[in-house]
Coordinates of C-alpha atoms in Angstrom, one line a residue:
Chain A
M187 CA 83.4 96.2 112.8
S188 CA 84.8 92.7 112.1
S189 CA 88.4 92.0 111.2
A190 CA 89.4 91.4 107.6
V191 CA 92.8 90.2 108.8
S192 CA 93.9 89.2 112.3
F193 CA 97.5 88.6 113.3
Q194 CA 97.9 86.6 116.5
Q195 CA 101.4 86.3 118.0
V196 CA 103.0 85.7 114.6
T197 CA 106.7 84.9 114.6
K198 CA 109.1 84.0 111.8
H199 CA 112.6 82.8 112.5
Y200 CA 115.4 82.2 109.9
G201 CA 117.9 80.3 112.0
S202 CA 118.7 82.6 114.9
F203 CA 117.4 85.7 113.1
E204 CA 113.9 86.7 114.2
A205 CA 112.2 88.4 111.3
L206 CA 108.9 88.7 113.1
K207 CA 108.7 88.8 116.9
G208 CA 105.2 88.0 118.0
I209 CA 103.1 90.4 115.8
S210 CA 99.5 90.8 117.0
F211 CA 97.0 93.3 115.5
D212 CA 93.8 93.4 113.5
V213 CA 92.9 95.1 110.2
E214 CA 89.3 96.1 110.2
E215 CA 87.1 95.0 107.3
G216 CA 86.7 97.8 104.7
S217 CA 89.6 99.8 106.0
F218 CA 92.6 101.4 104.2
F219 CA 95.5 100.2 106.3
G220 CA 99.1 101.3 106.1
L221 CA 102.0 99.0 107.1
L222 CA 105.1 101.2 107.4
G223 CA 108.7 100.6 108.5
P224 CA 112.2 100.9 107.3
N225 CA 113.8 98.2 105.0
G226 CA 114.1 94.9 106.9
A227 CA 111.4 95.8 109.4
G228 CA 109.5 92.7 108.6
K229 CA 106.6 94.2 106.5
S230 CA 107.0 91.9 103.5
T231 CA 107.6 88.9 105.7
L232 CA 104.3 89.6 107.4
I233 CA 102.5 90.1 104.1
N234 CA 104.0 87.0 102.6
A235 CA 103.0 85.0 105.7
M236 CA 99.4 86.3 105.3
S237 CA 99.3 85.4 101.6
G238 CA 100.8 81.9 102.1
L239 CA 104.1 82.6 100.4
L240 CA 105.9 81.6 103.6
V241 CA 104.9 79.6 106.6
P242 CA 105.1 81.4 110.0
T243 CA 107.2 79.7 112.7
S244 CA 104.4 80.2 115.2
G245 CA 101.2 82.1 115.7
H246 CA 98.1 82.4 113.6
I247 CA 96.9 84.7 110.8
K248 CA 93.2 84.8 110.0
V249 CA 91.7 86.3 106.9
H250 CA 87.9 86.8 107.4
G251 CA 88.1 84.4 110.3
E252 CA 89.8 81.6 108.4
D253 CA 93.3 80.4 109.2
V254 CA 95.8 81.0 106.4
V255 CA 97.5 77.7 107.0
H256 CA 94.6 75.3 107.6
D257 CA 92.0 77.0 105.5
Y258 CA 94.3 78.3 102.8
R259 CA 91.9 77.8 100.0
K260 CA 89.4 80.1 101.5
T261 CA 91.9 82.7 102.6
R262 CA 93.7 82.8 99.2
R263 CA 90.3 83.3 97.5
A264 CA 89.7 86.3 99.8
L265 CA 93.2 87.8 99.4
G266 CA 94.9 89.4 96.4
L267 CA 98.6 90.3 96.7
V268 CA 100.6 92.7 94.6
P269 CA 104.1 91.5 95.4
Q270 CA 107.0 93.9 95.8
E271 CA 109.3 92.1 93.3
L272 CA 108.5 92.5 89.6
I273 CA 107.6 89.2 88.0
A274 CA 108.1 88.0 84.4
D275 CA 106.8 85.1 82.5
P276 CA 108.4 84.7 79.1
F277 CA 105.9 82.1 77.8
F278 CA 102.5 83.8 78.0
T279 CA 100.8 87.0 77.0
I280 CA 99.2 89.2 79.7
R281 CA 95.7 88.1 78.7
Q282 CA 96.8 84.4 78.9
L283 CA 98.3 85.0 82.3
L284 CA 95.1 86.5 83.5
E285 CA 93.1 83.7 82.1
L286 CA 95.4 81.1 83.6
Q287 CA 95.3 82.8 87.0
S288 CA 91.4 82.9 86.8
G289 CA 91.6 79.1 86.1
Y290 CA 93.7 78.5 89.3
F291 CA 90.8 80.1 91.2
G292 CA 88.2 78.1 89.3
I293 CA 86.7 81.1 87.6
R294 CA 86.0 81.1 83.9
G295 CA 83.2 82.0 81.4
P296 CA 82.0 85.2 79.7
E297 CA 81.6 87.1 83.0
Q298 CA 85.3 86.5 83.8
S299 CA 86.4 87.5 80.3
K300 CA 84.4 90.7 80.8
W301 CA 86.2 91.3 84.1
I302 CA 89.6 90.6 82.6
N303 CA 88.8 93.1 79.8
E304 CA 87.7 95.7 82.4
L305 CA 90.9 95.2 84.4
L306 CA 93.0 95.6 81.3
E307 CA 91.2 98.7 80.4
R308 CA 91.3 100.3 83.9
L309 CA 95.0 99.6 84.2
A310 CA 95.7 100.9 80.7
L311 CA 96.9 97.5 79.5
S312 CA 94.4 96.8 76.7
D313 CA 96.9 97.6 73.9
K314 CA 99.5 95.3 75.7
A315 CA 97.1 92.4 76.3
N316 CA 98.8 90.2 73.7
S317 CA 102.4 91.2 74.8
I318 CA 104.5 89.0 77.0
T319 CA 105.7 90.6 80.3
N320 CA 109.4 90.6 79.2
E321 CA 108.4 93.3 76.6
L322 CA 107.0 95.6 79.2
S323 CA 108.4 98.5 81.2
G324 CA 108.7 98.3 85.0
G325 CA 105.6 100.4 85.4
M326 CA 103.6 98.2 83.0
K327 CA 104.8 95.0 84.8
R328 CA 103.5 96.6 88.1
R329 CA 100.1 97.1 86.5
V330 CA 100.1 93.5 85.4
L331 CA 100.7 92.4 88.9
I332 CA 97.8 94.5 90.1
A333 CA 95.6 92.9 87.5
M334 CA 96.7 89.5 88.5
A335 CA 96.0 90.3 92.2
L336 CA 92.5 91.4 91.3
V337 CA 91.5 88.8 88.8
H338 CA 89.6 86.7 91.4
K339 CA 87.9 89.8 92.9
P340 CA 89.4 89.4 96.4
R341 CA 87.9 91.2 99.3
V342 CA 91.3 92.1 100.7
L343 CA 93.9 93.7 98.4
V344 CA 97.5 93.8 99.7
L345 CA 99.9 96.1 98.0
D346 CA 103.5 95.6 98.9
E347 CA 105.4 98.8 97.7
P348 CA 103.2 99.2 94.6
T349 CA 104.6 102.5 93.6
A350 CA 108.3 101.7 93.9
G351 CA 110.0 102.8 90.7
V352 CA 106.7 104.0 89.2
D353 CA 106.3 107.4 87.5
V354 CA 104.1 110.1 88.8
D355 CA 101.3 109.6 86.3
L356 CA 101.0 105.9 87.0
R357 CA 101.2 106.4 90.7
H358 CA 98.3 108.8 90.5
T359 CA 96.3 106.3 88.4
L360 CA 97.1 103.5 90.8
W361 CA 95.9 105.5 93.8
E362 CA 92.7 106.5 92.0
F363 CA 92.0 102.9 91.2
T364 CA 92.8 101.8 94.7
K365 CA 90.6 104.4 96.3
E366 CA 87.8 103.3 94.0
L367 CA 88.2 99.7 95.2
H368 CA 88.3 100.9 98.8
Q369 CA 85.0 102.8 98.2
K370 CA 83.5 99.7 96.8
G371 CA 84.2 97.9 100.2
H372 CA 87.5 96.2 99.6
T373 CA 90.0 96.2 102.5
I374 CA 93.3 97.6 101.4
I375 CA 96.6 96.9 103.1
L376 CA 99.5 99.0 101.8
T377 CA 103.2 99.1 102.5
T378 CA 105.0 102.1 101.0
H379 CA 108.1 104.2 101.5
Y380 CA 106.2 107.2 100.3
L381 CA 104.8 108.3 103.6
E382 CA 102.9 111.2 102.2
E383 CA 100.9 108.6 100.3
A384 CA 100.2 106.6 103.4
E385 CA 99.2 109.8 105.2
A386 CA 96.8 110.8 102.4
L387 CA 95.3 107.3 102.0
C388 CA 95.4 105.3 105.1
E389 CA 92.9 105.5 107.9
K390 CA 95.0 103.4 110.2
V391 CA 98.8 102.7 110.3
A392 CA 101.1 100.2 111.9
I393 CA 104.8 101.2 112.1
M394 CA 107.1 98.2 112.2
Q395 CA 110.8 98.0 113.1
H396 CA 113.0 95.0 113.8
G397 CA 110.1 92.6 113.4
E398 CA 107.9 94.4 116.0
V399 CA 105.0 96.8 115.8
K400 CA 106.3 100.1 117.3
A401 CA 103.0 102.0 116.9
L402 CA 99.5 101.2 115.8
D403 CA 96.8 103.8 115.6
T404 CA 94.6 105.8 113.3
T405 CA 96.7 108.1 111.1
S406 CA 95.1 111.2 112.7
E407 CA 95.8 109.9 116.2
L408 CA 99.4 109.1 115.4
L409 CA 99.9 112.6 114.0
A410 CA 98.1 114.2 117.0
C411 CA 100.2 112.2 119.5
H412 CA 103.4 113.4 118.0
P413 CA 105.1 115.6 120.7
F414 CA 106.4 118.2 118.3
R415 CA 105.2 120.8 115.8
Y416 CA 107.4 122.4 113.2
V417 CA 108.3 126.0 112.4
R418 CA 110.0 127.0 109.2
V419 CA 111.8 130.4 109.4
S420 CA 113.1 132.3 106.4
V421 CA 115.8 134.9 107.1
E422 CA 117.5 137.7 105.2
D423 CA 121.1 136.7 106.2
E424 CA 121.7 132.9 106.4
T425 CA 125.3 133.4 107.6
Q426 CA 124.2 135.0 110.9
P427 CA 124.8 132.4 113.7
L428 CA 122.0 130.9 115.7
S429 CA 121.8 131.1 119.5
E430 CA 122.4 127.9 121.5
A431 CA 118.7 127.7 122.3
L432 CA 117.7 127.8 118.6
K433 CA 120.5 125.3 117.7
S434 CA 118.9 122.8 120.1
K435 CA 115.7 123.0 118.2
L436 CA 117.1 123.0 114.7
V437 CA 116.0 120.1 112.5
E438 CA 117.6 121.2 109.2
S439 CA 118.7 124.2 107.4
D440 CA 118.7 124.9 103.6
A441 CA 118.7 127.8 101.1
S442 CA 115.1 128.7 102.1
G443 CA 115.9 129.0 105.8
Y444 CA 115.7 126.9 109.0
L445 CA 113.3 124.2 110.2
F446 CA 112.9 124.1 114.0
K447 CA 110.8 121.6 116.1
L448 CA 109.0 122.8 119.1
E449 CA 107.4 120.8 121.9
K450 CA 103.7 121.1 121.4
Q451 CA 103.2 122.7 124.8
Q452 CA 105.7 125.4 124.0
S453 CA 104.1 128.6 122.8
M454 CA 105.0 130.5 119.6
S455 CA 105.8 133.5 121.8
D456 CA 108.8 131.5 123.2
M457 CA 109.9 130.8 119.6
L458 CA 109.6 134.4 118.6
G459 CA 111.5 135.4 121.7
M460 CA 114.4 133.1 120.8
L461 CA 114.5 134.4 117.3
H462 CA 114.5 138.0 118.5
Q463 CA 117.3 137.3 121.0
S464 CA 119.4 135.8 118.2
G465 CA 119.0 139.0 116.3
L466 CA 117.9 137.2 113.1
D467 CA 116.3 139.3 110.4
V468 CA 113.2 137.2 109.9
K469 CA 111.4 137.3 106.5
D470 CA 108.7 134.7 107.1
I471 CA 107.5 132.2 109.7
R472 CA 105.3 129.2 109.0
S473 CA 104.1 126.7 111.6
R474 CA 102.7 123.3 110.9
D475 CA 101.9 120.0 112.6
A476 CA 104.0 116.9 112.1
S477 CA 103.8 114.9 109.0
L478 CA 103.6 111.1 109.1
E479 CA 107.2 111.0 107.9
E480 CA 108.2 112.9 111.0
V481 CA 106.1 110.7 113.2
F482 CA 107.8 107.7 111.5
M483 CA 111.3 109.1 111.9
N484 CA 110.7 110.0 115.5
L485 CA 109.4 106.4 116.3
T486 CA 112.0 104.5 114.3
G487 CA 114.9 106.8 115.0
A488 CA 114.3 106.7 118.8
A489 CA 114.1 102.9 118.6
Q490 CA 117.4 102.8 116.7
S491 CA 119.3 104.9 119.2
Chain B
M191 CA 85.5 66.0 103.0
M192 CA 88.7 66.5 101.0
E193 CA 88.2 69.3 98.5
F194 CA 89.8 68.9 95.0
N195 CA 90.4 72.1 93.0
F196 CA 90.0 70.4 89.7
S197 CA 89.8 73.7 87.8
G198 CA 92.9 75.0 89.4
C199 CA 94.8 71.8 88.8
W200 CA 93.7 71.6 85.2
A201 CA 94.6 75.3 84.6
L202 CA 98.1 74.6 85.9
F203 CA 98.4 71.4 83.9
V204 CA 97.3 73.3 80.7
K205 CA 99.8 76.1 81.5
E206 CA 102.6 73.6 81.9
V207 CA 101.7 71.8 78.6
R208 CA 101.4 75.1 76.8
R209 CA 104.7 76.2 78.2
F210 CA 106.7 73.4 76.6
Y211 CA 104.5 73.4 73.5
S212 CA 105.3 77.1 72.9
V213 CA 108.9 76.0 72.5
A214 CA 108.2 72.6 70.9
V215 CA 111.3 72.8 68.6
Q216 CA 113.5 72.8 71.6
T217 CA 111.4 70.6 73.9
V218 CA 110.0 68.0 71.5
F219 CA 111.5 68.0 68.0
A220 CA 115.2 68.4 69.1
P221 CA 115.1 65.4 71.5
V222 CA 113.5 63.3 68.8
V223 CA 116.2 64.2 66.3
S224 CA 119.1 63.8 68.8
T225 CA 117.8 60.4 69.9
L226 CA 117.4 59.3 66.3
L227 CA 121.1 60.1 65.8
Y228 CA 121.9 57.3 68.4
L229 CA 119.8 55.0 66.3
L230 CA 121.6 56.0 63.1
V231 CA 125.1 55.7 64.6
F232 CA 124.7 52.6 66.8
G233 CA 122.0 50.9 64.7
Q234 CA 123.8 51.2 61.4
V235 CA 127.2 50.2 62.8
I236 CA 126.3 47.3 65.0
D237 CA 123.0 46.1 63.4
T238 CA 124.4 43.1 61.6
Q239 CA 127.0 42.2 64.3
I240 CA 124.9 41.7 67.4
E241 CA 121.7 39.8 68.1
V242 CA 120.6 40.6 71.6
F243 CA 117.2 38.9 71.5
S244 CA 116.7 36.0 69.1
G245 CA 115.0 36.9 65.8
L246 CA 115.5 40.7 66.3
S247 CA 117.9 43.1 64.7
Y248 CA 120.0 45.3 67.0
S249 CA 118.1 48.4 65.7
Q250 CA 114.8 46.8 66.7
F251 CA 116.2 45.9 70.1
L252 CA 117.6 49.4 70.5
I253 CA 114.5 51.5 69.6
P254 CA 112.4 50.8 72.7
G255 CA 115.4 51.5 74.9
L256 CA 115.9 54.8 73.1
V257 CA 112.2 55.7 73.3
M258 CA 112.3 55.0 77.1
M259 CA 115.5 57.0 77.5
A260 CA 113.9 60.0 75.7
I261 CA 110.7 59.6 77.8
L262 CA 112.8 59.6 81.0
Q263 CA 115.0 62.5 80.2
N264 CA 112.3 64.7 78.8
A265 CA 109.9 64.1 81.6
F266 CA 112.6 65.0 84.0
S267 CA 113.6 68.1 82.0
N268 CA 110.0 69.4 81.9
T269 CA 109.3 69.6 85.6
S270 CA 112.8 70.5 86.6
S271 CA 113.4 73.3 84.1
S272 CA 109.8 74.7 84.4
L273 CA 110.1 74.9 88.2
I274 CA 113.5 76.5 88.3
Q275 CA 112.6 79.0 85.6
S276 CA 109.5 79.9 87.6
K277 CA 111.5 80.3 90.7
M278 CA 114.1 82.4 88.9
H279 CA 111.5 84.6 87.1
G280 CA 109.4 84.8 90.2
N281 CA 106.2 83.7 88.4
L282 CA 105.8 80.6 90.6
T283 CA 104.3 83.2 93.0
F284 CA 101.1 83.3 90.9
A285 CA 100.5 79.6 91.5
L286 CA 101.5 79.8 95.2
L287 CA 99.0 82.6 95.8
S288 CA 96.2 80.5 94.4
P289 CA 94.0 77.9 96.2
I290 CA 95.9 75.0 94.6
S291 CA 96.9 72.3 97.1
P292 CA 100.4 70.7 97.1
F293 CA 98.9 67.5 95.7
E294 CA 97.1 69.4 92.8
F295 CA 100.3 71.3 92.2
Y296 CA 102.3 68.1 92.0
L297 CA 99.7 66.4 89.8
A298 CA 99.6 69.3 87.3
F299 CA 103.4 69.5 86.9
V300 CA 103.9 65.7 86.7
G301 CA 100.9 65.3 84.3
A302 CA 102.5 67.9 81.9
S303 CA 105.9 66.1 82.1
V304 CA 104.1 62.8 81.2
I305 CA 102.6 64.5 78.1
R306 CA 106.0 65.8 77.1
G307 CA 107.7 62.5 77.7
L308 CA 105.1 60.7 75.7
A309 CA 105.2 63.2 72.8
V310 CA 108.9 62.8 72.4
G311 CA 108.7 59.0 72.8
L312 CA 105.9 58.8 70.2
G313 CA 108.0 60.8 67.7
I314 CA 110.8 58.2 68.0
L315 CA 108.4 55.3 68.0
V316 CA 106.8 56.4 64.7
I317 CA 110.2 56.2 63.0
G318 CA 110.7 52.8 64.7
V319 CA 107.5 51.4 63.4
F320 CA 107.7 52.8 59.9
G321 CA 111.4 52.7 59.4
F322 CA 112.4 49.4 61.2
G323 CA 109.2 47.3 61.3
L324 CA 108.9 47.5 65.1
T325 CA 105.8 45.7 66.4
F326 CA 103.9 45.9 69.6
N327 CA 103.3 42.5 71.2
A328 CA 101.8 43.7 74.4
P329 CA 100.8 47.4 74.0
A330 CA 99.2 47.7 77.4
W331 CA 102.6 47.0 79.0
I332 CA 104.2 49.6 76.7
L333 CA 101.6 52.3 77.7
L334 CA 101.8 51.4 81.4
F335 CA 105.5 51.6 81.6
A336 CA 105.7 54.7 79.5
V337 CA 103.2 56.6 81.7
L338 CA 104.5 55.3 85.1
S339 CA 108.1 55.9 84.2
A340 CA 107.4 59.4 82.8
A341 CA 105.5 60.2 86.0
M342 CA 108.3 58.9 88.1
M343 CA 110.8 61.0 86.2
G344 CA 108.5 64.0 86.3
G345 CA 108.4 63.6 90.0
L346 CA 112.2 63.3 90.2
G347 CA 112.4 66.5 88.0
M348 CA 110.2 68.3 90.5
L349 CA 112.4 67.2 93.4
A350 CA 115.5 68.5 91.5
G351 CA 113.6 71.7 90.7
I352 CA 112.5 72.2 94.4
L353 CA 116.0 71.6 95.8
S354 CA 117.9 73.6 93.2
D355 CA 118.6 77.2 93.9
K356 CA 120.3 77.9 90.5
Y357 CA 120.7 76.3 87.1
D358 CA 124.1 75.0 88.1
H359 CA 122.5 72.8 90.8
L360 CA 120.0 71.4 88.3
A361 CA 122.8 70.8 85.7
A362 CA 124.7 68.8 88.3
F363 CA 121.6 66.7 89.1
Q364 CA 121.0 66.1 85.4
N365 CA 124.6 65.3 84.4
F366 CA 125.8 63.4 87.4
I367 CA 122.7 61.4 88.3
I368 CA 120.1 61.3 85.5
M369 CA 122.4 60.9 82.5
P370 CA 124.6 58.1 83.9
L371 CA 121.6 56.2 85.2
T372 CA 119.7 56.4 81.9
F373 CA 122.8 55.4 79.8
L374 CA 123.6 52.5 82.2
S375 CA 120.0 51.2 82.3
G376 CA 120.3 48.7 79.4
V377 CA 119.1 51.1 76.7
F378 CA 122.0 50.0 74.4
Y379 CA 122.5 46.4 75.6
S380 CA 121.0 43.5 77.5
I381 CA 122.5 43.3 81.0
H382 CA 123.3 39.6 80.2
A383 CA 126.0 40.9 78.0
L384 CA 127.7 42.5 81.0
P385 CA 130.2 40.9 83.4
E386 CA 128.4 39.5 86.5
V387 CA 129.4 42.3 88.8
W388 CA 128.0 44.9 86.5
Q389 CA 124.8 42.8 86.1
D390 CA 124.4 43.0 89.9
V391 CA 125.1 46.7 89.9
S392 CA 122.5 47.2 87.2
H393 CA 119.8 45.7 89.5
F394 CA 120.2 48.7 91.8
N395 CA 119.4 51.1 88.9
P396 CA 115.7 51.8 88.9
F397 CA 115.8 53.0 85.3
F398 CA 116.9 49.5 84.2
Y399 CA 113.5 48.1 85.3
M400 CA 111.7 50.8 83.4
V401 CA 113.6 50.2 80.2
D402 CA 113.3 46.4 80.6
G403 CA 109.6 46.4 81.3
F404 CA 108.9 48.8 78.5
R405 CA 110.9 46.6 76.1
Y406 CA 108.9 43.6 77.3
G407 CA 105.8 45.3 75.8
F408 CA 107.4 45.1 72.4
F409 CA 109.0 41.7 72.3
E410 CA 107.6 39.8 75.3
Q411 CA 111.2 39.1 76.2
S412 CA 113.1 40.8 79.0
D413 CA 116.1 40.5 81.3
V414 CA 114.0 40.3 84.5
S415 CA 110.4 39.5 85.2
V416 CA 108.0 42.2 83.9
N417 CA 106.2 42.0 87.2
L418 CA 109.4 42.8 89.1
S419 CA 110.0 45.7 86.8
L420 CA 106.5 47.0 87.3
S421 CA 106.8 46.6 91.1
V422 CA 110.1 48.6 91.2
T423 CA 108.7 51.3 88.9
V424 CA 105.6 51.7 91.0
A425 CA 107.6 51.7 94.2
F426 CA 109.9 54.4 93.0
L427 CA 106.9 56.5 91.7
V428 CA 105.3 56.2 95.2
L429 CA 108.5 57.0 97.0
I430 CA 109.4 60.1 94.8
S431 CA 105.8 61.3 95.0
A432 CA 105.8 61.0 98.8
I433 CA 109.0 62.9 99.1
N434 CA 107.7 65.6 96.8
L435 CA 104.4 65.9 98.7
I436 CA 106.2 66.2 102.0
L437 CA 108.5 68.9 100.7
L438 CA 105.6 70.8 99.0
N439 CA 103.4 70.5 102.1
K440 CA 106.2 72.0 104.2
G441 CA 107.0 74.6 101.5
V442 CA 110.7 73.6 101.5
K443 CA 112.6 76.1 99.2
I444 CA 109.3 77.2 97.7
R445 CA 107.3 78.9 100.5
K446 CA 110.3 80.5 102.3

């Protein structure tokens, strides 16, 4: 499968600070790709470099084979970005903004008006079409940004923290809409702090930290490669002390009991043995594989130490 | 072959014109009124006491200078305030994500600033023609200097907008550079009325040539040759445009 976006040794320096340290990877056409990492990892810098909002210090970024610096007209037509920061324009209504943005891309006429109406409808903005952005809530502004990103029907949609500060209903609507676009063949690149969203949506994930890619694989492979599985144990008496062996495996404890992590090769019999030796009065035991959040914490936490 | 995104450039130009038109009271009518106050105060007080050019009242002499001052200041304001507002609100991002080249971007912004400068200038000119019997001896020169000067100031406004990180920076640019240079450009006087030293200093002020050339279009009289004024105006327009295009191409303070 061909690449929708290709990063080749991309660096970005701000004085002596290296925001991106030679990033190289490809995003396959038609894929749903997650770009994860803690704050300051370089995700937005990479996305902005891809979109033309900043110029990389070195390296190349290609969108559908075209260089984002030299062939920026083609790459910007192929790319739609929903930026992280909310944007306001006090002079124009939402419909006017969408029409102007269409004009920037050289698209006008009845077909485009129809598409703008469709976007407004799908994003539940029809009744706000004649409002200015300053009159809208944060969630509404986020929808406007999505409409703006889609107004020229880009093949690649980049969503930078699209659900930050958005209520559950809207988040659900956004993901349904995004999944629909993906099914229609759009490539989706997503950054999010809600890792359960990335786990549910993304086929492939890159985890970034300190301007570098720490892990890059399919979501299922990243989860499978995680060295631990997790066991939640509910007990009758939470004041009863844990043995040293159990303490070494403890991740967290709360009112519902304990969460332990076990190496994957370790058998459940070992765990049961340790619980028995501690003399704990066990009510319930549930075992599960790692979540993407735990993979993320393991990768980024290890790198921090 | 060099591609020109005419549609994108036009859409951005229209957006910029509609932006200032949507607040026309502030961007067009207010400057017309405040400039006419100069005419009222200076014109009425000094009208009978000074004859700058032979056969002309002071008010008639003053009006073209005031028109040009308004054109210069408003063309500057349009690009500079639009750009810094767009940076502050973040909506500049929309244009930056589009397939509009730096040249098209520059052309659209400067084009809109020319329209605003001319709109304000025209408002004052109408009063001058009907209220003070102002005539146009060489209208082509008037139009040429009005458009070129507005474009130069639109470019200067863009430069200020690019370099400013906050409104304070822009205010400094406007109050410490633009205002003094426009007030000392011969709007209110002929430089021949100044001491020789100040006459020499005035020759280093590019705005002086714009005012003088513009005034030539009305009276066919000027302090310096109209060709010299045209050359200086064009040279500054080219210089400011070149600096802007270099900054826009590099993305200085815009594509961070």
